[in-house]
Short mmCIF file of N, CA and C in Angstrom, two decimals:
data_model
loop_
_atom_site.label_atom_id
_atom_site.label_comp_id
_atom_site.label_asym_id
_atom_site.label_seq_id
_atom_site.Cartn_x
_atom_site.Cartn_y
_atom_site.Cartn_z
N MET A 163 -20.18 -4.31 -3.61
CA MET A 163 -19.51 -5.30 -4.42
C MET A 163 -20.04 -6.67 -4.02
N ALA A 164 -20.37 -7.49 -5.01
CA ALA A 164 -20.85 -8.85 -4.75
C ALA A 164 -19.73 -9.69 -4.17
N LYS A 165 -20.09 -10.59 -3.31
CA LYS A 165 -19.10 -11.46 -2.67
C LYS A 165 -19.26 -12.87 -3.22
N THR A 166 -18.14 -13.56 -3.31
CA THR A 166 -18.11 -14.95 -3.72
C THR A 166 -17.48 -15.75 -2.60
N GLN A 167 -18.08 -16.88 -2.29
CA GLN A 167 -17.53 -17.71 -1.25
C GLN A 167 -16.40 -18.56 -1.81
N LEU A 168 -15.30 -18.61 -1.06
CA LEU A 168 -14.13 -19.37 -1.46
C LEU A 168 -13.71 -20.22 -0.26
N ASN A 169 -13.66 -21.50 -0.43
CA ASN A 169 -13.26 -22.40 0.66
C ASN A 169 -11.84 -22.87 0.41
N VAL A 170 -11.01 -22.76 1.43
CA VAL A 170 -9.62 -23.20 1.31
C VAL A 170 -9.29 -24.11 2.49
N ARG A 171 -8.35 -24.99 2.29
CA ARG A 171 -7.89 -25.87 3.36
C ARG A 171 -6.45 -25.51 3.68
N VAL A 172 -6.18 -25.27 4.96
CA VAL A 172 -4.83 -24.97 5.42
C VAL A 172 -4.56 -25.82 6.65
N ASP A 173 -3.29 -25.99 6.99
CA ASP A 173 -2.97 -26.75 8.19
C ASP A 173 -3.38 -25.95 9.42
N GLU A 174 -3.47 -26.62 10.55
CA GLU A 174 -3.97 -25.98 11.78
C GLU A 174 -3.11 -24.80 12.21
N GLY A 175 -1.80 -24.90 12.03
CA GLY A 175 -0.93 -23.80 12.41
C GLY A 175 -1.21 -22.54 11.60
N THR A 176 -1.44 -22.71 10.32
CA THR A 176 -1.76 -21.57 9.46
C THR A 176 -3.11 -20.97 9.84
N ALA A 177 -4.08 -21.83 10.11
CA ALA A 177 -5.41 -21.36 10.51
C ALA A 177 -5.31 -20.59 11.82
N ARG A 178 -4.56 -21.12 12.77
CA ARG A 178 -4.40 -20.46 14.07
C ARG A 178 -3.73 -19.09 13.89
N ALA A 179 -2.68 -19.05 13.06
CA ALA A 179 -1.98 -17.79 12.81
C ALA A 179 -2.91 -16.77 12.17
N ALA A 180 -3.72 -17.20 11.22
CA ALA A 180 -4.66 -16.29 10.55
C ALA A 180 -5.67 -15.74 11.55
N ARG A 181 -6.19 -16.61 12.42
CA ARG A 181 -7.16 -16.15 13.42
C ARG A 181 -6.52 -15.15 14.39
N GLU A 182 -5.31 -15.45 14.83
CA GLU A 182 -4.62 -14.58 15.78
C GLU A 182 -4.32 -13.22 15.17
N ARG A 183 -3.79 -13.21 13.94
CA ARG A 183 -3.45 -11.94 13.29
C ARG A 183 -4.70 -11.11 13.02
N ALA A 184 -5.78 -11.77 12.60
CA ALA A 184 -7.04 -11.05 12.36
C ALA A 184 -7.54 -10.44 13.66
N LEU A 185 -7.50 -11.21 14.75
CA LEU A 185 -7.94 -10.71 16.05
C LEU A 185 -7.09 -9.52 16.49
N GLU A 186 -5.77 -9.61 16.30
CA GLU A 186 -4.88 -8.49 16.67
C GLU A 186 -5.24 -7.22 15.92
N ARG A 187 -5.70 -7.38 14.69
CA ARG A 187 -6.05 -6.23 13.85
C ARG A 187 -7.51 -5.81 14.01
N GLY A 188 -8.26 -6.56 14.80
CA GLY A 188 -9.66 -6.22 15.04
C GLY A 188 -10.54 -6.45 13.83
N MET A 189 -10.26 -7.50 13.08
CA MET A 189 -11.04 -7.79 11.88
C MET A 189 -11.33 -9.28 11.79
N SER A 190 -12.25 -9.62 10.92
CA SER A 190 -12.57 -11.02 10.70
C SER A 190 -11.44 -11.70 9.92
N VAL A 191 -11.39 -13.02 10.02
CA VAL A 191 -10.41 -13.78 9.24
C VAL A 191 -10.67 -13.54 7.75
N ASN A 192 -11.92 -13.48 7.37
CA ASN A 192 -12.27 -13.24 5.97
C ASN A 192 -11.66 -11.92 5.48
N ARG A 193 -11.85 -10.85 6.26
CA ARG A 193 -11.31 -9.54 5.88
C ARG A 193 -9.79 -9.55 5.84
N TYR A 194 -9.19 -10.25 6.82
CA TYR A 194 -7.73 -10.36 6.87
C TYR A 194 -7.19 -11.02 5.60
N ILE A 195 -7.81 -12.13 5.20
CA ILE A 195 -7.39 -12.84 3.99
C ILE A 195 -7.60 -11.96 2.76
N GLU A 196 -8.74 -11.26 2.70
CA GLU A 196 -8.99 -10.34 1.58
C GLU A 196 -7.88 -9.31 1.46
N GLU A 197 -7.48 -8.72 2.59
CA GLU A 197 -6.43 -7.70 2.57
C GLU A 197 -5.09 -8.28 2.14
N LEU A 198 -4.78 -9.49 2.58
CA LEU A 198 -3.53 -10.13 2.15
C LEU A 198 -3.50 -10.32 0.64
N VAL A 199 -4.61 -10.76 0.08
CA VAL A 199 -4.67 -10.98 -1.37
C VAL A 199 -4.56 -9.65 -2.11
N ARG A 200 -5.24 -8.63 -1.62
CA ARG A 200 -5.15 -7.31 -2.26
C ARG A 200 -3.71 -6.78 -2.23
N GLN A 201 -3.04 -6.96 -1.09
CA GLN A 201 -1.65 -6.52 -1.00
C GLN A 201 -0.79 -7.29 -1.99
N ASP A 202 -1.02 -8.58 -2.08
CA ASP A 202 -0.22 -9.43 -2.96
C ASP A 202 -0.44 -9.10 -4.42
N THR A 203 -1.64 -8.68 -4.76
CA THR A 203 -1.93 -8.36 -6.16
C THR A 203 -1.65 -6.90 -6.49
N GLY A 204 -1.14 -6.16 -5.52
CA GLY A 204 -0.68 -4.80 -5.79
C GLY A 204 -1.72 -3.71 -5.65
N GLU A 205 -2.91 -4.02 -5.22
CA GLU A 205 -3.94 -2.98 -5.11
C GLU A 205 -3.51 -1.88 -4.15
N VAL A 206 -2.91 -2.26 -3.04
CA VAL A 206 -2.46 -1.26 -2.07
C VAL A 206 -1.36 -0.40 -2.68
N GLY A 207 -0.44 -1.03 -3.41
CA GLY A 207 0.63 -0.28 -4.06
C GLY A 207 0.10 0.71 -5.08
N HIS A 208 -0.90 0.29 -5.84
CA HIS A 208 -1.49 1.20 -6.83
C HIS A 208 -2.17 2.38 -6.14
N THR A 209 -2.83 2.12 -5.03
CA THR A 209 -3.48 3.19 -4.28
C THR A 209 -2.44 4.19 -3.78
N PHE A 210 -1.32 3.69 -3.28
CA PHE A 210 -0.25 4.57 -2.81
C PHE A 210 0.29 5.42 -3.95
N VAL A 211 0.56 4.80 -5.09
CA VAL A 211 1.11 5.53 -6.24
C VAL A 211 0.12 6.60 -6.71
N ASP A 212 -1.15 6.26 -6.75
CA ASP A 212 -2.16 7.25 -7.15
C ASP A 212 -2.19 8.43 -6.18
N ALA A 213 -2.12 8.14 -4.88
CA ALA A 213 -2.12 9.21 -3.88
C ALA A 213 -0.87 10.06 -3.99
N ALA A 214 0.27 9.43 -4.25
CA ALA A 214 1.52 10.17 -4.41
C ALA A 214 1.46 11.07 -5.65
N ALA A 215 0.88 10.57 -6.73
CA ALA A 215 0.75 11.37 -7.95
C ALA A 215 -0.15 12.58 -7.69
N ASP A 216 -1.24 12.38 -6.97
CA ASP A 216 -2.12 13.50 -6.64
C ASP A 216 -1.40 14.53 -5.78
N PHE A 217 -0.61 14.06 -4.83
CA PHE A 217 0.16 14.95 -3.97
C PHE A 217 1.13 15.78 -4.81
N MET A 218 1.84 15.13 -5.72
CA MET A 218 2.81 15.84 -6.57
C MET A 218 2.12 16.88 -7.44
N LYS A 219 0.95 16.54 -7.98
CA LYS A 219 0.21 17.51 -8.78
C LYS A 219 -0.18 18.72 -7.94
N GLN A 220 -0.62 18.45 -6.72
CA GLN A 220 -1.08 19.52 -5.84
C GLN A 220 0.07 20.46 -5.46
N TYR A 221 1.26 19.92 -5.27
CA TYR A 221 2.40 20.71 -4.82
C TYR A 221 3.47 20.88 -5.90
N GLU A 222 3.09 20.71 -7.15
CA GLU A 222 4.03 20.83 -8.27
C GLU A 222 4.76 22.16 -8.27
N SER A 223 4.05 23.23 -8.05
CA SER A 223 4.68 24.55 -8.09
C SER A 223 5.69 24.73 -6.96
N VAL A 224 5.40 24.16 -5.81
CA VAL A 224 6.33 24.25 -4.69
C VAL A 224 7.62 23.49 -5.01
N PHE A 225 7.47 22.28 -5.56
CA PHE A 225 8.65 21.49 -5.92
C PHE A 225 9.44 22.17 -7.04
N ALA A 226 8.74 22.73 -8.01
CA ALA A 226 9.42 23.41 -9.11
C ALA A 226 10.21 24.60 -8.60
N GLU A 227 9.64 25.33 -7.68
CA GLU A 227 10.32 26.49 -7.10
C GLU A 227 11.57 26.06 -6.32
N GLU A 228 11.43 24.99 -5.56
CA GLU A 228 12.53 24.53 -4.72
C GLU A 228 13.59 23.74 -5.49
N PHE A 229 13.14 22.90 -6.42
CA PHE A 229 14.07 22.00 -7.11
C PHE A 229 14.02 22.17 -8.63
N GLY A 230 13.72 23.35 -9.09
CA GLY A 230 13.54 23.62 -10.51
C GLY A 230 14.78 23.36 -11.35
N ALA A 231 14.63 23.56 -12.65
CA ALA A 231 15.69 23.29 -13.62
C ALA A 231 16.96 24.08 -13.34
N ASP A 232 16.83 25.29 -12.80
CA ASP A 232 18.01 26.10 -12.53
C ASP A 232 18.90 25.48 -11.45
N ARG A 233 18.34 24.60 -10.65
CA ARG A 233 19.12 23.93 -9.60
C ARG A 233 19.66 22.58 -10.07
N GLU A 234 19.24 22.12 -11.22
CA GLU A 234 19.64 20.82 -11.72
C GLU A 234 21.15 20.69 -11.82
N GLY A 235 21.82 21.68 -12.35
CA GLY A 235 23.27 21.65 -12.48
C GLY A 235 23.97 21.56 -11.13
N THR A 236 23.41 22.22 -10.16
CA THR A 236 23.98 22.19 -8.82
C THR A 236 23.91 20.79 -8.23
N ARG A 237 22.78 20.15 -8.40
CA ARG A 237 22.61 18.78 -7.89
C ARG A 237 23.53 17.83 -8.62
N GLU A 238 23.62 17.95 -9.93
CA GLU A 238 24.45 17.06 -10.73
C GLU A 238 25.91 17.18 -10.32
N GLY A 239 26.33 18.39 -10.00
CA GLY A 239 27.72 18.62 -9.64
C GLY A 239 28.11 17.97 -8.32
N ARG A 240 27.15 17.62 -7.52
CA ARG A 240 27.44 17.01 -6.21
C ARG A 240 27.71 15.52 -6.30
N ARG A 241 27.39 14.91 -7.40
CA ARG A 241 27.56 13.45 -7.51
C ARG A 241 28.98 13.03 -7.56
#
């Protein structure tokens, strides 16, 4: 993926916090900021939802067997 340079100005406290958090995570400040933006724009959330959907497809028969329509009335009655 092509990279674009983006220059931002932040106060010293914010810059220090970004450097410290990036160091704690073993990554560059650039990578840390990239990940924050991705999280904020929902990319991580979409990845999670896609993985969950794949998991459900893979184990659909197991869930149907355990929680199938015949058990629906039983669950409803517990509310």
